[in-house]
mmCIF file of C-alpha atoms and ligand atoms in Angstrom:
data_model
loop_
_atom_site.group_PDB
_atom_site.id
_atom_site.type_symbol
_atom_site.label_atom_id
_atom_site.label_comp_id
_atom_site.label_asym_id
_atom_site.label_seq_id
_atom_site.Cartn_x
_atom_site.Cartn_y
_atom_site.Cartn_z
ATOM 1 C CA MET F 1 0.000 0.000 0.000
ATOM 2 C CA PRO F 2 1.504 3.403 -0.931
ATOM 3 C CA ASN F 3 2.059 6.047 1.716
ATOM 4 C CA ALA F 4 0.361 9.461 1.600
ATOM 5 C CA ILE F 5 3.069 12.066 2.133
ATOM 6 C CA ILE F 6 2.948 15.857 2.346
ATOM 7 C CA THR F 7 5.449 17.290 -0.148
ATOM 8 C CA ALA F 8 4.609 21.017 -0.160
ATOM 9 C CA VAL F 9 2.738 23.560 1.927
ATOM 10 C CA SER F 10 1.458 27.078 1.303
ATOM 11 C CA GLY F 11 -0.553 29.743 3.089
ATOM 12 C CA PHE F 12 -2.398 32.945 2.340
ATOM 13 C CA VAL F 13 -3.787 35.747 4.484
ATOM 14 C CA PRO F 14 -5.280 39.007 3.210
ATOM 15 C CA ASP F 15 -3.381 42.255 3.819
ATOM 16 C CA GLN F 16 -6.043 44.021 5.890
ATOM 17 C CA VAL F 17 -5.317 43.760 9.618
ATOM 18 C CA LEU F 18 -8.079 44.141 12.235
ATOM 19 C CA SER F 19 -6.290 44.652 15.539
ATOM 20 C CA ASN F 20 -7.679 44.471 19.063
ATOM 21 C CA VAL F 21 -7.191 48.231 19.228
ATOM 22 C CA ASP F 22 -9.404 48.585 16.126
ATOM 23 C CA LEU F 23 -12.060 46.483 17.894
ATOM 24 C CA GLU F 24 -11.858 48.725 20.978
ATOM 25 C CA LYS F 25 -13.217 51.495 18.731
ATOM 26 C CA ILE F 26 -16.380 49.591 17.739
ATOM 27 C CA MET F 27 -17.260 47.585 20.863
ATOM 28 C CA ASP F 28 -16.844 47.526 24.635
ATOM 29 C CA THR F 29 -13.625 45.523 24.830
ATOM 30 C CA SER F 30 -9.902 46.018 25.384
ATOM 31 C CA ASP F 31 -6.640 44.822 23.915
ATOM 32 C CA ASP F 32 -5.658 43.504 27.368
ATOM 33 C CA TRP F 33 -8.879 41.502 27.807
ATOM 34 C CA ILE F 34 -8.620 39.874 24.384
ATOM 35 C CA ILE F 35 -4.927 39.018 24.761
ATOM 36 C CA SER F 36 -5.314 37.611 28.262
ATOM 37 C CA ARG F 37 -8.478 35.570 27.492
ATOM 38 C CA THR F 38 -7.519 34.338 23.992
ATOM 39 C CA GLY F 39 -3.890 35.131 23.065
ATOM 40 C CA ILE F 40 -5.123 37.012 19.970
ATOM 41 C CA LYS F 41 -3.571 40.375 19.046
ATOM 42 C CA GLU F 42 -4.942 40.801 15.552
ATOM 43 C CA ARG F 43 -6.748 39.011 12.752
ATOM 44 C CA ARG F 44 -6.984 39.430 8.959
ATOM 45 C CA VAL F 45 -10.014 40.438 6.900
ATOM 46 C CA MET F 46 -10.690 39.524 3.251
ATOM 47 C CA PRO F 47 -11.918 42.304 0.951
ATOM 48 C CA PRO F 48 -15.692 42.292 0.262
ATOM 49 C CA ASP F 49 -15.315 40.981 -3.288
ATOM 50 C CA GLN F 50 -13.061 38.017 -2.402
ATOM 51 C CA ALA F 51 -13.620 34.866 -0.366
ATOM 52 C CA VAL F 52 -12.536 31.239 0.053
ATOM 53 C CA THR F 53 -11.926 30.636 -3.661
ATOM 54 C CA ARG F 54 -9.350 33.441 -3.698
ATOM 55 C CA ILE F 55 -7.552 32.059 -0.629
ATOM 56 C CA GLY F 56 -7.561 28.539 -2.042
ATOM 57 C CA THR F 57 -6.418 29.652 -5.489
ATOM 58 C CA GLU F 58 -3.484 31.609 -4.041
ATOM 59 C CA CYS F 59 -2.460 28.540 -2.049
ATOM 60 C CA VAL F 60 -2.784 26.096 -4.964
ATOM 61 C CA GLN F 61 -0.836 28.366 -7.318
ATOM 62 C CA SER F 62 1.912 28.738 -4.739
ATOM 63 C CA ILE F 63 2.217 24.963 -4.402
ATOM 64 C CA LEU F 64 2.347 24.479 -8.187
ATOM 65 C CA SER F 65 5.078 27.092 -8.609
ATOM 66 C CA GLN F 66 7.149 26.009 -5.597
ATOM 67 C CA ARG F 67 7.489 22.500 -6.985
ATOM 68 C CA ASP F 68 7.137 23.385 -10.683
ATOM 69 C CA ILE F 69 4.271 20.937 -10.913
ATOM 70 C CA ASP F 70 2.240 20.255 -14.055
ATOM 71 C CA PRO F 71 -1.330 21.372 -13.186
ATOM 72 C CA ASP F 72 -2.668 18.405 -15.167
ATOM 73 C CA SER F 73 -1.007 16.014 -12.705
ATOM 74 C CA ILE F 74 -3.321 17.054 -9.841
ATOM 75 C CA ASP F 75 -6.167 14.546 -9.461
ATOM 76 C CA LEU F 76 -8.300 16.152 -6.776
ATOM 77 C CA VAL F 77 -8.710 19.256 -4.609
ATOM 78 C CA ILE F 78 -10.487 18.903 -1.271
ATOM 79 C CA CYS F 79 -11.396 22.255 0.257
ATOM 80 C CA ALA F 80 -12.114 22.130 3.975
ATOM 81 C CA THR F 81 -14.340 25.097 4.704
ATOM 82 C CA CYS F 82 -17.542 26.116 6.448
ATOM 83 C CA THR F 83 -17.613 29.520 4.722
ATOM 84 C CA ALA F 84 -17.661 28.606 1.013
ATOM 85 C CA ASP F 85 -18.170 31.501 -1.429
ATOM 86 C CA TYR F 86 -21.641 30.192 -2.251
ATOM 87 C CA ILE F 87 -24.021 27.467 -1.085
ATOM 88 C CA ILE F 88 -23.906 26.297 -4.726
ATOM 89 C CA PRO F 89 -21.366 25.788 -6.234
ATOM 90 C CA ASP F 90 -18.694 24.481 -3.883
ATOM 91 C CA SER F 91 -15.406 26.382 -3.633
ATOM 92 C CA ALA F 92 -13.123 23.470 -4.525
ATOM 93 C CA ASN F 93 -14.318 23.342 -8.128
ATOM 94 C CA SER F 94 -13.893 27.099 -8.510
ATOM 95 C CA ILE F 95 -10.371 26.780 -7.085
ATOM 96 C CA CYS F 96 -9.577 24.079 -9.675
ATOM 97 C CA SER F 97 -10.768 26.294 -12.551
ATOM 98 C CA GLU F 98 -9.099 29.450 -11.278
ATOM 99 C CA SER F 99 -5.816 27.579 -10.801
ATOM 100 C CA GLY F 100 -5.877 25.903 -14.220
ATOM 101 C CA LEU F 101 -6.227 22.378 -12.817
ATOM 102 C CA ASN F 102 -7.962 21.080 -15.921
ATOM 103 C CA LYS F 103 -7.902 17.407 -15.033
ATOM 104 C CA ALA F 104 -8.764 17.668 -11.348
ATOM 105 C CA TYR F 105 -12.157 17.467 -9.724
ATOM 106 C CA GLY F 106 -12.934 18.965 -6.344
ATOM 107 C CA PHE F 107 -15.313 18.974 -3.455
ATOM 108 C CA ASP F 108 -15.783 20.945 -0.257
ATOM 109 C CA LEU F 109 -15.726 19.243 3.110
ATOM 110 C CA ASN F 110 -17.439 20.945 6.042
ATOM 111 C CA ALA F 111 -16.341 19.800 9.459
ATOM 112 C CA ALA F 112 -16.015 23.363 10.793
ATOM 113 C CA CYS F 113 -12.714 23.900 12.627
ATOM 114 C CA SER F 114 -11.789 20.197 12.329
ATOM 115 C CA GLY F 115 -12.166 20.432 8.551
ATOM 116 C CA PHE F 116 -8.491 20.302 7.656
ATOM 117 C CA VAL F 117 -7.831 17.189 9.756
ATOM 118 C CA TYR F 118 -10.901 15.443 8.303
ATOM 119 C CA ALA F 119 -9.867 16.462 4.769
ATOM 120 C CA LEU F 120 -6.247 15.351 5.142
ATOM 121 C CA HIS F 121 -7.418 11.995 6.490
ATOM 122 C CA THR F 122 -9.808 11.690 3.524
ATOM 123 C CA ALA F 123 -7.058 12.566 1.038
ATOM 124 C CA ALA F 124 -4.745 9.989 2.628
ATOM 125 C CA GLN F 125 -7.378 7.268 2.075
ATOM 126 C CA PHE F 126 -7.645 8.148 -1.638
ATOM 127 C CA ILE F 127 -3.854 7.995 -1.984
ATOM 128 C CA LYS F 128 -3.410 4.796 0.026
ATOM 129 C CA SER F 129 -6.117 3.050 -2.005
ATOM 130 C CA GLY F 130 -4.006 3.697 -5.112
ATOM 131 C CA THR F 131 -6.758 5.500 -7.033
ATOM 132 C CA HIS F 132 -5.206 8.993 -6.722
ATOM 133 C CA GLN F 133 -1.586 10.126 -6.976
ATOM 134 C CA ARG F 134 -1.663 13.852 -6.192
ATOM 135 C CA ILE F 135 -4.250 15.671 -4.090
ATOM 136 C CA ILE F 136 -4.218 19.246 -2.819
ATOM 137 C CA VAL F 137 -5.944 19.712 0.536
ATOM 138 C CA VAL F 138 -6.987 23.297 1.207
ATOM 139 C CA GLY F 139 -8.245 24.660 4.532
ATOM 140 C CA ALA F 140 -9.642 28.165 4.021
ATOM 141 C CA GLU F 141 -12.241 30.435 5.586
ATOM 142 C CA LYS F 142 -13.761 33.886 5.391
ATOM 143 C CA LEU F 143 -15.348 33.946 8.830
ATOM 144 C CA THR F 144 -15.607 37.713 9.014
ATOM 145 C CA SER F 145 -18.643 37.406 6.710
ATOM 146 C CA TYR F 146 -20.460 35.682 9.591
ATOM 147 C CA MET F 147 -19.506 37.935 12.484
ATOM 148 C CA ASN F 148 -21.866 40.053 14.542
ATOM 149 C CA TYR F 149 -19.588 42.823 15.802
ATOM 150 C CA GLU F 150 -22.192 43.618 18.448
ATOM 151 C CA ASP F 151 -21.401 40.249 20.077
ATOM 152 C CA ARG F 152 -18.062 40.982 21.730
ATOM 153 C CA THR F 153 -17.554 37.445 23.054
ATOM 154 C CA THR F 154 -17.619 35.732 19.658
ATOM 155 C CA SER F 155 -16.590 38.290 17.057
ATOM 156 C CA ILE F 156 -13.176 38.929 18.603
ATOM 157 C CA ILE F 157 -11.917 35.391 18.027
ATOM 158 C CA PHE F 158 -12.374 34.836 14.293
ATOM 159 C CA GLY F 159 -10.389 35.909 11.224
ATOM 160 C CA ASP F 160 -9.855 35.080 7.537
ATOM 161 C CA GLY F 161 -7.146 33.066 5.784
ATOM 162 C CA GLY F 162 -5.989 29.567 5.039
ATOM 163 C CA GLY F 163 -3.391 27.216 3.668
ATOM 164 C CA ALA F 164 -2.906 24.071 1.632
ATOM 165 C CA VAL F 165 -0.762 20.979 1.392
ATOM 166 C CA LEU F 166 0.153 18.758 -1.528
ATOM 167 C CA VAL F 167 -0.386 15.082 -0.680
ATOM 168 C CA GLU F 168 1.399 12.592 -2.913
ATOM 169 C CA SER F 169 1.748 8.852 -3.226
ATOM 170 C CA SER F 170 5.113 7.406 -2.161
ATOM 171 C CA GLU F 171 6.609 3.947 -1.777
ATOM 172 C CA GLU F 172 9.124 5.215 0.806
ATOM 173 C CA GLU F 173 8.415 3.730 4.237
ATOM 174 C CA GLY F 174 8.227 5.524 7.582
ATOM 175 C CA ILE F 175 6.934 8.886 6.319
ATOM 176 C CA GLY F 176 3.506 10.333 5.628
ATOM 177 C CA VAL F 177 0.097 10.028 7.263
ATOM 178 C CA ILE F 178 0.238 7.219 9.829
ATOM 179 C CA ASP F 179 -3.049 7.243 11.749
ATOM 180 C CA ALA F 180 -6.014 9.402 12.731
ATOM 181 C CA GLU F 181 -8.780 9.356 15.316
ATOM 182 C CA LEU F 182 -11.785 11.392 14.132
ATOM 183 C CA ARG F 183 -14.896 11.872 16.219
ATOM 184 C CA GLY F 184 -18.187 13.784 16.242
ATOM 185 C CA ASP F 185 -21.196 14.620 18.412
ATOM 186 C CA GLY F 186 -24.179 16.256 16.702
ATOM 187 C CA THR F 187 -25.632 17.511 19.975
ATOM 188 C CA GLY F 188 -22.912 20.165 19.898
ATOM 189 C CA ARG F 189 -24.985 22.197 17.417
ATOM 190 C CA GLU F 190 -26.782 23.770 20.365
ATOM 191 C CA VAL F 191 -23.717 25.651 21.559
ATOM 192 C CA LEU F 192 -21.883 26.568 18.338
ATOM 193 C CA ARG F 193 -23.931 27.396 15.268
ATOM 194 C CA ILE F 194 -25.136 29.744 12.541
ATOM 195 C CA ASP F 195 -28.944 29.556 12.675
ATOM 196 C CA ALA F 196 -30.000 31.121 9.397
ATOM 197 C CA GLY F 197 -28.923 30.771 5.777
ATOM 198 C CA GLY F 198 -29.269 27.001 5.509
ATOM 199 C CA SER F 199 -32.266 25.064 4.206
ATOM 200 C CA LEU F 200 -34.039 24.863 7.566
ATOM 201 C CA ASN F 201 -33.988 28.596 8.242
ATOM 202 C CA PRO F 202 -33.504 30.381 4.920
ATOM 203 C CA VAL F 203 -32.552 34.030 5.064
ATOM 204 C CA THR F 204 -35.500 36.369 5.715
ATOM 205 C CA GLN F 205 -35.448 40.034 6.656
ATOM 206 C CA GLU F 206 -36.542 39.106 10.178
ATOM 207 C CA ARG F 207 -33.665 36.650 10.587
ATOM 208 C CA LEU F 208 -31.210 39.162 9.171
ATOM 209 C CA ASP F 209 -32.450 41.775 11.636
ATOM 210 C CA LYS F 210 -31.857 39.295 14.472
ATOM 211 C CA LYS F 211 -28.341 38.579 13.105
ATOM 212 C CA ALA F 212 -29.291 34.917 12.919
ATOM 213 C CA HIS F 213 -26.936 34.535 9.931
ATOM 214 C CA THR F 214 -23.891 35.115 12.203
ATOM 215 C CA VAL F 215 -21.963 32.747 14.474
ATOM 216 C CA PHE F 216 -23.481 32.101 17.884
ATOM 217 C CA GLN F 217 -21.569 30.204 20.575
ATOM 218 C CA ASP F 218 -21.570 29.418 24.245
ATOM 219 C CA GLY F 219 -17.867 30.028 24.665
ATOM 220 C CA ARG F 220 -17.445 28.293 28.015
ATOM 221 C CA GLN F 221 -19.121 25.064 26.884
ATOM 222 C CA VAL F 222 -17.092 25.027 23.677
ATOM 223 C CA PHE F 223 -13.892 25.687 25.607
ATOM 224 C CA LYS F 224 -14.359 22.664 27.893
ATOM 225 C CA ARG F 225 -15.330 20.283 25.124
ATOM 226 C CA ALA F 226 -12.425 21.481 22.935
ATOM 227 C CA VAL F 227 -9.850 20.679 25.616
ATOM 228 C CA GLN F 228 -11.417 17.267 26.248
ATOM 229 C CA GLY F 229 -11.766 16.387 22.560
ATOM 230 C CA MET F 230 -8.299 17.391 21.457
ATOM 231 C CA THR F 231 -6.648 15.714 24.453
ATOM 232 C CA SER F 232 -8.583 12.439 24.264
ATOM 233 C CA SER F 233 -8.154 12.003 20.501
ATOM 234 C CA MET F 234 -4.428 12.670 20.754
ATOM 235 C CA LEU F 235 -4.068 10.150 23.571
ATOM 236 C CA GLU F 236 -5.985 7.575 21.518
ATOM 237 C CA VAL F 237 -3.646 7.988 18.529
ATOM 238 C CA MET F 238 -0.615 7.844 20.830
ATOM 239 C CA LYS F 239 -1.854 4.678 22.542
ATOM 240 C CA ARG F 240 -2.713 2.895 19.291
ATOM 241 C CA ASN F 241 0.710 3.701 17.812
ATOM 242 C CA GLU F 242 2.702 3.264 21.040
ATOM 243 C CA LEU F 243 3.911 6.867 20.897
ATOM 244 C CA THR F 244 5.356 8.857 23.774
ATOM 245 C CA ASN F 245 5.812 12.630 23.862
ATOM 246 C CA ASP F 246 9.376 12.084 22.660
ATOM 247 C CA ASP F 247 8.061 10.589 19.410
ATOM 248 C CA ILE F 248 6.177 13.807 18.663
ATOM 249 C CA ARG F 249 8.401 16.681 17.524
ATOM 250 C CA TRP F 250 5.531 19.102 16.964
ATOM 251 C CA VAL F 251 1.929 19.337 18.061
ATOM 252 C CA VAL F 252 -0.085 21.412 15.583
ATOM 253 C CA PRO F 253 -3.301 22.409 17.342
ATOM 254 C CA HIS F 254 -6.284 24.195 15.870
ATOM 255 C CA GLN F 255 -5.825 27.830 16.930
ATOM 256 C CA ALA F 256 -9.080 28.528 18.809
ATOM 257 C CA ASN F 257 -7.772 30.076 21.995
ATOM 258 C CA LEU F 258 -4.253 30.112 23.460
ATOM 259 C CA ARG F 259 -5.707 28.965 26.787
ATOM 260 C CA ILE F 260 -7.254 25.906 25.078
ATOM 261 C CA ILE F 261 -3.905 25.124 23.426
ATOM 262 C CA SER F 262 -1.996 25.518 26.730
ATOM 263 C CA ALA F 263 -4.541 23.390 28.610
ATOM 264 C CA VAL F 264 -4.187 20.563 26.077
ATOM 265 C CA ALA F 265 -0.371 20.736 26.220
ATOM 266 C CA ASN F 266 -0.550 20.810 30.006
ATOM 267 C CA GLN F 267 -2.802 17.745 30.221
ATOM 268 C CA LEU F 268 -0.392 15.821 27.999
ATOM 269 C CA ASP F 269 2.644 17.182 29.836
ATOM 270 C CA PHE F 270 3.883 18.390 26.427
ATOM 271 C CA PRO F 271 6.274 21.401 26.277
ATOM 272 C CA MET F 272 4.836 24.556 24.670
ATOM 273 C CA GLU F 273 8.155 25.078 22.800
ATOM 274 C CA ARG F 274 7.114 22.168 20.561
ATOM 275 C CA VAL F 275 3.557 23.403 20.009
ATOM 276 C CA MET F 276 2.929 25.496 16.897
ATOM 277 C CA VAL F 277 1.196 28.773 17.742
ATOM 278 C CA ASN F 278 0.292 31.740 15.538
ATOM 279 C CA ILE F 279 -3.116 32.661 16.961
ATOM 280 C CA ASP F 280 -1.697 36.040 18.015
ATOM 281 C CA LYS F 281 -1.473 37.108 14.354
ATOM 282 C CA TYR F 282 -4.351 35.378 12.599
ATOM 283 C CA ALA F 283 -6.879 34.447 15.355
ATOM 284 C CA ASN F 284 -9.226 31.519 14.662
ATOM 285 C CA THR F 285 -9.451 30.877 10.914
ATOM 286 C CA SER F 286 -11.321 27.604 11.504
ATOM 287 C CA ALA F 287 -10.201 25.028 8.885
ATOM 288 C CA GLY F 288 -7.396 27.421 7.956
ATOM 289 C CA THR F 289 -5.451 27.389 11.214
ATOM 290 C CA ILE F 290 -3.549 24.099 10.913
ATOM 291 C CA PRO F 291 -2.229 24.612 7.362
ATOM 292 C CA LEU F 292 -1.348 28.217 8.284
ATOM 293 C CA CYS F 293 0.771 26.828 11.143
ATOM 294 C CA LEU F 294 2.438 24.236 8.902
ATOM 295 C CA TRP F 295 3.216 27.000 6.397
ATOM 296 C CA GLU F 296 4.798 29.258 9.007
ATOM 297 C CA TYR F 297 6.786 26.504 10.716
ATOM 298 C CA GLU F 298 7.790 24.694 7.500
ATOM 299 C CA SER F 299 11.485 25.566 7.806
ATOM 300 C CA GLN F 300 11.599 24.145 11.346
ATOM 301 C CA MET F 301 10.310 20.681 10.406
ATOM 302 C CA LYS F 302 12.740 17.984 9.311
ATOM 303 C CA LYS F 303 12.232 14.770 7.403
ATOM 304 C CA GLY F 304 10.969 12.046 9.736
ATOM 305 C CA ASP F 305 9.697 14.431 12.422
ATOM 306 C CA GLY F 306 6.579 13.151 14.196
ATOM 307 C CA ILE F 307 3.804 15.716 13.739
ATOM 308 C CA MET F 308 0.492 15.505 15.626
ATOM 309 C CA LEU F 309 -2.367 17.578 14.245
ATOM 310 C CA THR F 310 -5.322 18.083 16.571
ATOM 311 C CA ALA F 311 -8.558 20.020 16.136
ATOM 312 C CA PHE F 312 -11.997 20.688 17.567
ATOM 313 C CA GLY F 313 -14.906 22.479 15.968
ATOM 314 C CA GLY F 314 -18.601 23.057 15.454
ATOM 315 C CA GLY F 315 -20.753 19.982 15.146
ATOM 316 C CA PHE F 316 -19.110 19.015 17.389
ATOM 317 C CA THR F 317 -16.291 17.545 15.343
ATOM 318 C CA TRP F 318 -12.849 16.707 16.642
ATOM 319 C CA GLY F 319 -9.851 14.536 16.007
ATOM 320 C CA SER F 320 -6.102 14.057 15.841
ATOM 321 C CA LEU F 321 -3.873 12.855 13.022
ATOM 322 C CA PHE F 322 -0.278 11.659 13.303
ATOM 323 C CA LEU F 323 2.140 11.899 10.395
ATOM 324 C CA ARG F 324 5.856 11.866 9.753
ATOM 325 C CA TRP F 325 7.146 14.861 7.811
ATOM 326 C CA ALA F 326 8.502 13.861 4.411
ATOM 327 C CA TYR F 327 11.047 16.550 3.523
HETATM 328 N N1 COA A 1 -14.129 42.138 26.069
HETATM 329 C C1 COA A 1 -14.328 42.398 27.379
HETATM 330 N N2 COA A 1 -15.091 41.629 28.159
HETATM 331 C C2 COA A 1 -15.688 40.561 27.595
HETATM 332 C C3 COA A 1 -15.517 40.244 26.228
HETATM 333 C C4 COA A 1 -14.715 41.087 25.453
HETATM 334 N N3 COA A 1 -14.481 40.886 24.151
HETATM 335 N N4 COA A 1 -16.225 39.134 25.945
HETATM 336 C C5 COA A 1 -16.812 38.761 27.088
HETATM 337 N N5 COA A 1 -16.487 39.614 28.078
HETATM 338 C C6 COA A 1 -16.917 39.589 29.477
HETATM 339 C C7 COA A 1 -18.249 38.897 29.652
HETATM 340 O O1 COA A 1 -19.310 39.781 29.461
HETATM 341 C C8 COA A 1 -18.154 38.450 31.096
HETATM 342 O O2 COA A 1 -18.441 39.511 31.932
HETATM 343 P P1 COA A 1 -19.252 39.310 33.305
HETATM 344 O O3 COA A 1 -18.373 38.413 34.140
HETATM 345 O O4 COA A 1 -19.381 40.687 33.818
HETATM 346 O O5 COA A 1 -20.535 38.659 32.918
HETATM 347 C C9 COA A 1 -16.686 38.090 31.250
HETATM 348 O O6 COA A 1 -15.994 38.797 30.201
HETATM 349 C C10 COA A 1 -16.398 36.614 31.135
HETATM 350 O O7 COA A 1 -17.083 36.121 29.977
HETATM 351 P P2 COA A 1 -16.889 34.626 29.496
HETATM 352 O O8 COA A 1 -17.739 34.405 28.286
HETATM 353 O O9 COA A 1 -17.080 33.716 30.660
HETATM 354 O O10 COA A 1 -15.362 34.676 29.101
HETATM 355 P P3 COA A 1 -14.378 33.521 28.808
HETATM 356 O O11 COA A 1 -13.225 33.603 29.677
HETATM 357 O O12 COA A 1 -15.086 32.197 28.702
HETATM 358 O O13 COA A 1 -13.862 33.890 27.350
HETATM 359 C C11 COA A 1 -14.147 33.154 25.091
HETATM 360 C C12 COA A 1 -14.767 33.917 26.258
HETATM 361 C C13 COA A 1 -15.147 33.124 23.920
HETATM 362 C C14 COA A 1 -12.893 33.872 24.635
HETATM 363 C C15 COA A 1 -13.799 31.721 25.557
HETATM 364 O O14 COA A 1 -14.902 31.153 26.222
HETATM 365 C C16 COA A 1 -13.443 30.832 24.414
HETATM 366 O O15 COA A 1 -12.470 31.044 23.728
HETATM 367 N N6 COA A 1 -14.202 29.738 24.191
HETATM 368 C C17 COA A 1 -13.953 28.844 23.118
HETATM 369 C C18 COA A 1 -14.518 29.425 21.869
HETATM 370 C C19 COA A 1 -14.010 28.727 20.651
HETATM 371 O O16 COA A 1 -12.911 28.301 20.622
HETATM 372 N N7 COA A 1 -14.851 28.667 19.618
HETATM 373 C C20 COA A 1 -14.498 28.109 18.384
HETATM 374 C C21 COA A 1 -14.349 26.648 18.543
HETATM 375 S S1 COA A 1 -13.464 25.967 17.280
#
């Protein structure tokens, strides 16, 4: 069975910065409160006329040029997102067309903030089965389209951006995606959701007036479940693969809140120096956070390094994936 290895990574964030100080001007909050409760200093905002397709296309084009790859050799693009440009069509197909991937097909995968881990696991199955040779997995979001800036507890934590990885088939042993533990619990929809805009509650003026098309969450409930979910799924993968902390060079957590990340590291007795963190700059970009971390830390990873991805998101969805870096 071939291995599914990551051979390139890219990231993209828009230029516009929305800092905590900017937020102080439009709501009753403070830079100190946001930093101390979340670790976030600023986030990025996509322009009104651009969304997930633009982020994904930038990332795909970067991967193609970095490796001088023939666009026709890409079989599939999976775009992990919960903020696609449109309800129909999906963003992945638009990304394929915009990037000149004439022979690829694409589909979106919505597992909220766990989307990238779910999508990478899915891509690995296609590669390991032998049916696909080259897949690009994108994790990208434009969450600022779904913020209610009158809700100071939720709107401060989200931002726009994303990244992508190239997943290829390889016969080399000991590298690539090794194992994943993915979980879900649909009862979580009560505490983290967007009520309107889907088929159950289509957009009406009344729902718009109530801001029902924006993200609602019970932050404390989500916080607790995120720590539990990320910790337990990581421990499960470690147990199944007889891994100790020493076998993991880097933990790459979904960037939801620095206190969630620290609590998970603390429960596993894992040193923060080996945990990738960039929430201060980009905030929570949902499915975008993990590839954005891989992109920023790329030069620090070495071939064979054990890398543990872990995420938690709306649904609830959660999971961890262990891989060995391939370059
Ligand atoms: N600025 C200043 N004060 C704020 C504030 C803000 N932006 N947001 C909330 N507060 C206030 C609250 O009104 C409350 O005041 P009170 O004690 O007078 O009632 C107080 O701060 C504590 O609010 P609480 O909601 O308990 O804060 P918290 O410590 O739980 O932090 C979150 C809120 C949202 C940052 C935190 O719960 C969190 O990150 N949860 C996880 C969310 C998440 O990750 N979601 C995505 C999942 S992938």
